[in-house]
Amino acid sequence: MFNVFIDSILKATLGQTLLNIFLLILCLYPVVGSFFWFAGALSYRFFKTNKRDYDWENIPVDQQPMITIMIPAHDEEVMIEETITYLFDQLNYDNFEVLVMNDGSSDDTGAIISRLQEKYPRLRTVEILKNKGKAHAFNIGMYFAKGEYILSDDADTIPEPDALMKYMNFFMRDRDMNTSAVTANMDVQNRSSLLGKSQTVEFTSIVGVIKRSQTAINDSMYAYSGANTLYKKDFLIDVGGFRQNRATEDISIAWDHQMIGAVPRFAPNVIFHMNVPETIRDLYKQRKRWAQGGTEVWLTNIKKFVFHPIQHRYQISMFVDSTLSILWSFFFTLTSLSFLATMAMFLFTGNYERVIHGIVISFIFVTFEIFAGFMQLLAALLLDHHGIKLKYILFAPLYMLFYWMVNPITVVMTFIPALKTILGFGSGTWVSPKRKSLQKK
């Protein structure tokens, strides 16, 4: 009887210890994560960087592979002419076509494309009667594309003039035969507003640090950039195309590629310019979609990692980080609500000493998070574009506070919709933010 009692105590103690360790991991996750990305970015810079990441060769016209630039367009009359004109007039590449998927537009998008076809013979279009989302338009476009490579290009996105030439340098050698796609380096065009400046810091952090770290660890990436990524068409067909009911087709296809052993690449020297949301409402809607997309791919692949961990060992770090991110989001949301309720109770009962104590403790914790995030952002701004964006470091605190608060909330808010998608009730359609010209007037 005594032995049973001792065993129960030991089991309870072990369980409590493991629970405390798990809670500590969740508490420190954002801080440790920031230092992890910081170290990964430095590893990429000093140990992983390949010469072709920054040096590239011009490919003779007779040796240029055919590229189809595919633009899904749903009510894009504001941007479509500007983007198409730029692609044909500015790109340093000859063997390409532009295929616009007119995805159920009700404005003048179709009329603009028809007019531009008279000027640009390599401009083609496919008319889709009903808008069913970007992934649906891409899957249709794949079978009309003449190119063996397909560049996804949003209607409000313009790549740098040498983008196609630089992209193709990642597919030229024998060791590149397993490269499924190459994603470019995002640059914010509309920086006039406070939100635009803040997102300049954010995109630099995501691209400049996280993608470099993922590449340095095991040649993996959590997501392509849906706005501008060059895909090898064979690998799109190998995974059955894009998942049409997913909130984010770029995250989903990146995971699908890696689960079959294909290798995604990050091209820090390929720059493309894009518009970002300029209102809190549009930004929140965008982040909700991103959060739902991340949860969807986690739910889609969790069984594969649980039952076949050895087979997918090279992607295990990606799965572990995604798991911790989702668990931390719920942990942060629930503990924050609990903290606010406790502080309100102390304030209501006149226990001001406990209120002050709670504020001091939370301030110390937030300070550690801000410092860790600042180091991540500083590394990103120094590595990306040779430090020319360092002037935006003043907007880092706004980015960190907003991102770390909004990200877990959006994960929690979209978990049920993501679960519904996995059960077959999802939709790949969404409403884009208000478009704005990319040309500097």
CSV table of C-alpha atoms in Angstrom, one decimal, residues 47-355:
chain,number,residue,atom,x,y,z
A,47,PHE,CA,27.9,29.7,-43.7
A,48,LYS,CA,25.0,29.1,-46.1
A,49,THR,CA,25.0,31.9,-48.6
A,50,ASN,CA,25.6,30.7,-52.1
A,51,LYS,CA,27.3,32.8,-54.7
A,52,ARG,CA,24.3,32.7,-57.0
A,53,ASP,CA,22.2,34.4,-54.2
A,54,TYR,CA,23.8,37.7,-55.2
A,55,ASP,CA,25.8,37.0,-58.4
A,56,TRP,CA,23.9,35.8,-61.5
A,57,GLU,CA,24.5,35.3,-65.2
A,58,ASN,CA,22.6,36.6,-68.2
A,59,ILE,CA,21.1,33.7,-70.2
A,60,PRO,CA,21.4,33.9,-74.0
A,61,VAL,CA,18.1,34.3,-75.7
A,62,ASP,CA,18.3,30.9,-77.5
A,63,GLN,CA,18.9,29.2,-74.1
A,64,GLN,CA,16.2,30.9,-72.1
A,65,PRO,CA,13.5,28.5,-70.8
A,66,MET,CA,9.9,29.5,-71.5
A,67,ILE,CA,8.2,31.3,-68.6
A,68,THR,CA,4.5,31.9,-68.2
A,69,ILE,CA,3.8,34.9,-66.0
A,70,MET,CA,0.4,34.1,-64.6
A,71,ILE,CA,-1.8,36.9,-63.2
A,72,PRO,CA,-5.1,35.9,-61.5
A,73,ALA,CA,-7.3,39.0,-61.8
A,74,HIS,CA,-10.6,39.6,-60.1
A,75,ASP,CA,-11.9,43.2,-60.5
A,76,GLU,CA,-8.4,44.6,-61.1
A,77,GLU,CA,-9.1,47.5,-63.4
A,78,VAL,CA,-7.1,49.9,-61.3
A,79,MET,CA,-3.8,47.9,-61.6
A,80,ILE,CA,-4.0,45.5,-64.5
A,81,GLU,CA,-2.9,47.8,-67.3
A,82,GLU,CA,0.0,49.2,-65.3
A,83,THR,CA,1.3,45.8,-64.3
A,84,ILE,CA,1.0,44.3,-67.8
A,85,THR,CA,2.7,47.3,-69.4
A,86,TYR,CA,5.5,47.1,-67.0
A,87,LEU,CA,6.1,43.4,-67.5
A,88,PHE,CA,6.4,43.7,-71.3
A,89,ASP,CA,8.3,47.0,-71.4
A,90,GLN,CA,10.7,46.6,-68.5
A,91,LEU,CA,11.7,42.9,-68.0
A,92,ASN,CA,15.1,41.8,-69.0
A,93,TYR,CA,14.0,38.5,-70.5
A,94,ASP,CA,12.7,37.5,-73.9
A,95,ASN,CA,11.2,34.1,-73.8
A,96,PHE,CA,8.1,34.7,-71.7
A,97,GLU,CA,4.3,35.2,-72.1
A,98,VAL,CA,1.8,36.8,-69.8
A,99,LEU,CA,-1.4,34.8,-69.1
A,100,VAL,CA,-4.1,36.7,-67.3
A,101,MET,CA,-6.8,34.6,-65.6
A,102,ASN,CA,-9.8,37.0,-65.7
A,103,ASP,CA,-11.5,35.4,-62.7
A,104,GLY,CA,-15.2,36.4,-62.9
A,105,SER,CA,-14.5,40.2,-63.0
A,106,SER,CA,-17.5,42.5,-63.1
A,107,ASP,CA,-15.5,45.7,-63.8
A,108,ASP,CA,-13.5,46.7,-66.9
A,109,THR,CA,-10.7,44.2,-66.4
A,110,GLY,CA,-11.7,42.1,-69.4
A,111,ALA,CA,-12.0,45.1,-71.7
A,112,ILE,CA,-8.5,46.4,-70.7
A,113,ILE,CA,-6.9,43.0,-71.3
A,114,SER,CA,-8.6,42.8,-74.8
A,115,ARG,CA,-7.2,46.3,-75.7
A,116,LEU,CA,-3.7,45.4,-74.5
A,117,GLN,CA,-3.7,42.2,-76.5
A,118,GLU,CA,-3.6,44.3,-79.7
A,119,LYS,CA,-0.4,45.9,-78.4
A,120,TYR,CA,1.3,42.8,-76.9
A,121,PRO,CA,1.0,39.6,-79.0
A,122,ARG,CA,2.4,37.5,-76.1
A,123,LEU,CA,-0.5,38.5,-73.8
A,124,ARG,CA,-3.1,35.8,-73.5
A,125,THR,CA,-6.2,35.5,-71.3
A,126,VAL,CA,-8.5,32.9,-70.0
A,127,GLU,CA,-12.1,33.9,-69.0
A,128,ILE,CA,-13.4,32.3,-65.9
A,129,LEU,CA,-17.1,32.9,-65.5
A,130,LYS,CA,-17.4,32.6,-61.7
A,131,ASN,CA,-14.8,33.6,-59.2
A,132,LYS,CA,-13.8,30.6,-57.1
A,133,GLY,CA,-10.5,31.9,-55.7
A,134,LYS,CA,-6.9,32.4,-56.7
A,135,ALA,CA,-5.9,28.7,-56.4
A,136,HIS,CA,-8.8,27.7,-58.7
A,137,ALA,CA,-7.7,30.2,-61.3
A,138,PHE,CA,-4.1,29.0,-61.1
A,139,ASN,CA,-5.1,25.4,-61.6
A,140,ILE,CA,-7.0,26.2,-64.7
A,141,GLY,CA,-4.2,28.4,-66.0
A,142,MET,CA,-1.6,25.6,-65.5
A,143,TYR,CA,-3.1,23.7,-68.4
A,144,PHE,CA,-3.1,26.7,-70.7
A,145,ALA,CA,0.4,27.9,-69.8
A,146,LYS,CA,3.0,27.3,-72.5
A,147,GLY,CA,6.0,27.8,-70.2
A,148,GLU,CA,7.8,25.0,-68.3
A,149,TYR,CA,8.1,27.5,-65.5
A,150,ILE,CA,5.2,29.6,-64.1
A,151,LEU,CA,5.7,32.9,-62.3
A,152,SER,CA,2.8,33.7,-60.0
A,153,ASP,CA,2.3,37.5,-60.1
A,154,ASP,CA,-0.4,39.4,-58.3
A,155,ALA,CA,-2.1,42.3,-60.2
A,156,ASP,CA,-0.6,44.8,-57.8
A,157,THR,CA,2.9,43.4,-57.9
A,158,ILE,CA,5.8,44.3,-60.1
A,159,PRO,CA,9.2,42.4,-60.1
A,160,GLU,CA,12.5,44.2,-60.7
A,161,PRO,CA,13.6,44.2,-64.3
A,162,ASP,CA,16.2,41.4,-63.9
A,163,ALA,CA,13.9,39.2,-61.8
A,164,LEU,CA,13.3,36.5,-64.4
A,165,MET,CA,16.9,36.2,-65.3
A,166,LYS,CA,17.9,36.0,-61.6
A,167,TYR,CA,15.1,33.5,-61.0
A,168,MET,CA,16.3,31.1,-63.7
A,169,ASN,CA,19.8,31.1,-62.2
A,170,PHE,CA,18.4,28.9,-59.4
A,171,PHE,CA,17.3,26.2,-61.9
A,172,MET,CA,20.3,26.0,-64.3
A,173,ARG,CA,22.6,23.5,-62.6
A,174,ASP,CA,22.3,19.8,-62.1
A,175,ARG,CA,22.1,20.2,-58.3
A,176,ASP,CA,18.9,22.2,-58.9
A,177,MET,CA,16.9,19.4,-60.4
A,178,ASN,CA,14.9,19.0,-57.2
A,179,THR,CA,14.1,22.7,-56.8
A,180,SER,CA,10.4,23.0,-56.9
A,181,ALA,CA,10.1,26.8,-56.7
A,182,VAL,CA,12.0,30.0,-55.9
A,183,THR,CA,10.4,32.8,-53.9
A,184,ALA,CA,11.6,36.3,-54.1
A,185,ASN,CA,12.3,39.1,-51.6
A,186,MET,CA,9.3,41.3,-50.8
A,187,ASP,CA,9.6,45.0,-50.8
A,188,VAL,CA,6.8,47.4,-49.7
A,189,GLN,CA,6.0,50.0,-52.3
A,190,ASN,CA,3.4,52.2,-50.4
A,191,ARG,CA,5.4,53.5,-47.5
A,192,SER,CA,3.7,56.9,-47.1
A,193,SER,CA,1.5,55.8,-44.1
A,194,LEU,CA,2.5,54.7,-40.7
A,195,LEU,CA,1.2,51.2,-41.4
A,196,GLY,CA,3.2,51.1,-44.6
A,197,LYS,CA,6.4,52.0,-42.8
A,198,SER,CA,5.7,49.5,-40.1
A,199,GLN,CA,5.1,46.7,-42.6
A,200,THR,CA,8.3,47.6,-44.4
A,201,VAL,CA,10.0,46.5,-41.1
A,202,GLU,CA,7.8,43.5,-40.8
A,203,PHE,CA,8.3,42.1,-44.3
A,204,THR,CA,12.1,42.7,-44.0
A,205,SER,CA,12.0,40.7,-40.7
A,206,ILE,CA,10.0,37.9,-42.2
A,207,VAL,CA,12.0,37.7,-45.4
A,208,GLY,CA,15.3,38.9,-44.2
A,209,VAL,CA,15.5,36.7,-41.1
A,210,ILE,CA,12.9,33.9,-41.0
A,211,LYS,CA,13.3,32.7,-44.6
A,212,ARG,CA,17.1,32.8,-44.3
A,213,SER,CA,16.9,30.9,-41.0
A,214,GLN,CA,14.7,28.2,-42.5
A,215,THR,CA,17.0,27.9,-45.4
A,216,ALA,CA,20.1,27.7,-43.2
A,217,ILE,CA,18.6,24.9,-41.0
A,218,ASN,CA,17.4,22.4,-43.6
A,219,ASP,CA,16.6,24.0,-46.9
A,220,SER,CA,12.9,24.5,-46.1
A,221,MET,CA,10.4,27.3,-46.0
A,222,TYR,CA,7.1,27.5,-44.4
A,223,ALA,CA,5.6,29.5,-47.2
A,224,TYR,CA,6.3,30.8,-50.7
A,225,SER,CA,5.3,34.4,-51.5
A,226,GLY,CA,2.0,34.1,-53.4
A,227,ALA,CA,2.6,37.5,-54.9
A,228,ASN,CA,5.7,36.6,-56.8
A,229,THR,CA,7.2,33.0,-56.9
A,230,LEU,CA,8.6,31.1,-59.9
A,231,TYR,CA,7.4,27.5,-59.9
A,232,LYS,CA,8.6,24.6,-62.0
A,233,LYS,CA,5.4,23.4,-63.6
A,234,ASP,CA,6.3,19.7,-63.2
A,235,PHE,CA,6.3,20.0,-59.5
A,236,LEU,CA,3.0,21.8,-59.5
A,237,ILE,CA,1.5,18.8,-61.4
A,238,ASP,CA,3.3,16.3,-59.0
A,239,VAL,CA,1.3,17.5,-56.0
A,240,GLY,CA,-2.0,17.9,-57.9
A,241,GLY,CA,-1.8,21.7,-58.2
A,242,PHE,CA,-3.0,24.1,-55.6
A,243,ARG,CA,-5.5,23.2,-52.9
A,244,GLN,CA,-8.5,25.2,-54.0
A,245,ASN,CA,-10.3,25.4,-50.7
A,246,ARG,CA,-7.3,26.8,-48.7
A,247,ALA,CA,-7.2,30.3,-47.3
A,248,THR,CA,-3.6,30.7,-48.4
A,249,GLU,CA,-2.5,28.7,-51.5
A,250,ASP,CA,1.1,29.8,-51.1
A,251,ILE,CA,1.6,28.3,-47.7
A,252,SER,CA,-0.2,25.1,-48.7
A,253,ILE,CA,1.8,24.4,-51.8
A,254,ALA,CA,5.1,25.0,-50.0
A,255,TRP,CA,4.2,22.3,-47.5
A,256,ASP,CA,2.9,20.0,-50.2
A,257,HIS,CA,6.2,20.3,-52.1
A,258,GLN,CA,8.3,19.6,-49.1
A,259,MET,CA,6.3,16.6,-48.1
A,260,ILE,CA,7.2,14.9,-51.4
A,261,GLY,CA,10.9,15.8,-50.9
A,262,ALA,CA,11.1,18.7,-53.2
A,263,VAL,CA,13.2,21.7,-52.3
A,264,PRO,CA,12.0,25.3,-52.1
A,265,ARG,CA,14.5,28.1,-52.5
A,266,PHE,CA,14.7,31.7,-51.3
A,267,ALA,CA,16.2,34.3,-53.6
A,268,PRO,CA,17.3,37.3,-51.5
A,269,ASN,CA,18.6,39.1,-54.6
A,270,VAL,CA,15.2,39.0,-56.5
A,271,ILE,CA,13.2,42.0,-55.4
A,272,PHE,CA,9.5,42.6,-56.2
A,273,HIS,CA,7.4,45.6,-55.2
A,274,MET,CA,4.0,45.2,-53.7
A,275,ASN,CA,1.2,47.2,-52.1
A,276,VAL,CA,0.3,46.4,-48.5
A,277,PRO,CA,-3.0,47.2,-46.6
A,278,GLU,CA,-3.2,50.8,-45.4
A,279,THR,CA,-6.0,50.4,-43.0
A,280,ILE,CA,-6.3,48.5,-39.7
A,281,ARG,CA,-9.4,46.7,-41.0
A,282,ASP,CA,-7.7,45.5,-44.2
A,283,LEU,CA,-4.6,44.5,-42.3
A,284,TYR,CA,-6.5,42.5,-39.8
A,285,LYS,CA,-8.5,40.7,-42.5
A,286,GLN,CA,-5.2,39.8,-44.3
A,287,ARG,CA,-3.6,38.5,-41.1
A,288,LYS,CA,-6.7,36.4,-40.3
A,289,ARG,CA,-6.4,34.8,-43.7
A,290,TRP,CA,-2.7,34.1,-43.2
A,291,ALA,CA,-3.3,32.6,-39.7
A,292,GLN,CA,-6.1,30.4,-41.0
A,293,GLY,CA,-3.8,29.2,-43.9
A,294,GLY,CA,-1.0,28.3,-41.4
A,295,THR,CA,-3.4,26.3,-39.2
A,296,GLU,CA,-4.9,24.5,-42.2
A,297,VAL,CA,-1.5,23.2,-43.4
A,298,TRP,CA,-0.7,22.1,-39.8
A,299,LEU,CA,-4.0,20.2,-39.5
A,300,THR,CA,-3.5,18.7,-43.0
A,301,ASN,CA,0.0,17.3,-42.2
A,302,ILE,CA,-0.2,16.5,-38.5
A,303,LYS,CA,-1.0,12.8,-39.1
A,304,LYS,CA,2.0,12.4,-41.4
A,305,PHE,CA,4.4,13.8,-38.8
A,306,VAL,CA,2.9,11.8,-35.9
A,307,PHE,CA,2.8,8.4,-37.7
A,308,HIS,CA,5.8,8.8,-40.1
A,309,PRO,CA,8.3,11.1,-38.2
A,310,ILE,CA,11.4,9.4,-39.7
A,311,GLN,CA,10.1,9.7,-43.3
A,312,HIS,CA,9.5,13.4,-42.7
A,313,ARG,CA,12.5,14.1,-40.5
A,314,TYR,CA,13.8,16.9,-42.6
A,315,GLN,CA,10.6,18.9,-42.1
A,316,ILE,CA,10.2,18.1,-38.4
A,317,SER,CA,11.6,21.4,-37.3
A,318,MET,CA,9.0,23.2,-39.4
A,319,PHE,CA,6.2,21.1,-37.9
A,320,VAL,CA,7.5,21.6,-34.3
A,321,ASP,CA,7.7,25.4,-34.7
A,322,SER,CA,4.2,25.5,-36.2
A,323,THR,CA,2.9,23.4,-33.4
A,324,LEU,CA,4.4,25.6,-30.7
A,325,SER,CA,3.2,28.7,-32.5
A,326,ILE,CA,-0.4,27.5,-32.5
A,327,LEU,CA,-0.2,26.3,-28.9
A,328,TRP,CA,1.4,29.6,-27.8
A,329,SER,CA,-1.3,31.6,-29.5
A,330,PHE,CA,-4.0,29.9,-27.4
A,331,PHE,CA,-1.8,30.1,-24.3
A,332,PHE,CA,-1.2,33.8,-24.8
A,333,THR,CA,-4.8,34.6,-25.5
A,334,LEU,CA,-6.1,32.7,-22.5
A,335,THR,CA,-3.5,33.9,-20.0
A,336,SER,CA,-3.9,37.5,-21.2
A,337,LEU,CA,-7.7,37.3,-20.6
A,338,SER,CA,-7.1,35.7,-17.2
A,339,PHE,CA,-4.5,38.4,-16.4
A,340,LEU,CA,-6.9,41.3,-17.4
A,341,ALA,CA,-9.7,39.7,-15.4
A,342,THR,CA,-7.5,39.3,-12.3
A,343,MET,CA,-6.3,42.9,-12.5
A,344,ALA,CA,-9.8,44.1,-12.9
A,345,MET,CA,-10.8,42.1,-9.7
A,346,PHE,CA,-7.9,43.6,-7.7
A,347,LEU,CA,-8.8,47.1,-8.9
A,348,PHE,CA,-12.4,46.6,-8.1
A,349,THR,CA,-11.6,45.3,-4.6
A,350,GLY,CA,-9.1,48.1,-3.9
A,351,ASN,CA,-6.0,45.9,-3.9
A,352,TYR,CA,-3.9,48.4,-5.7
A,353,GLU,CA,-0.6,46.9,-4.6
A,354,ARG,CA,-1.3,43.7,-6.5
A,355,VAL,CA,-2.3,45.8,-9.6
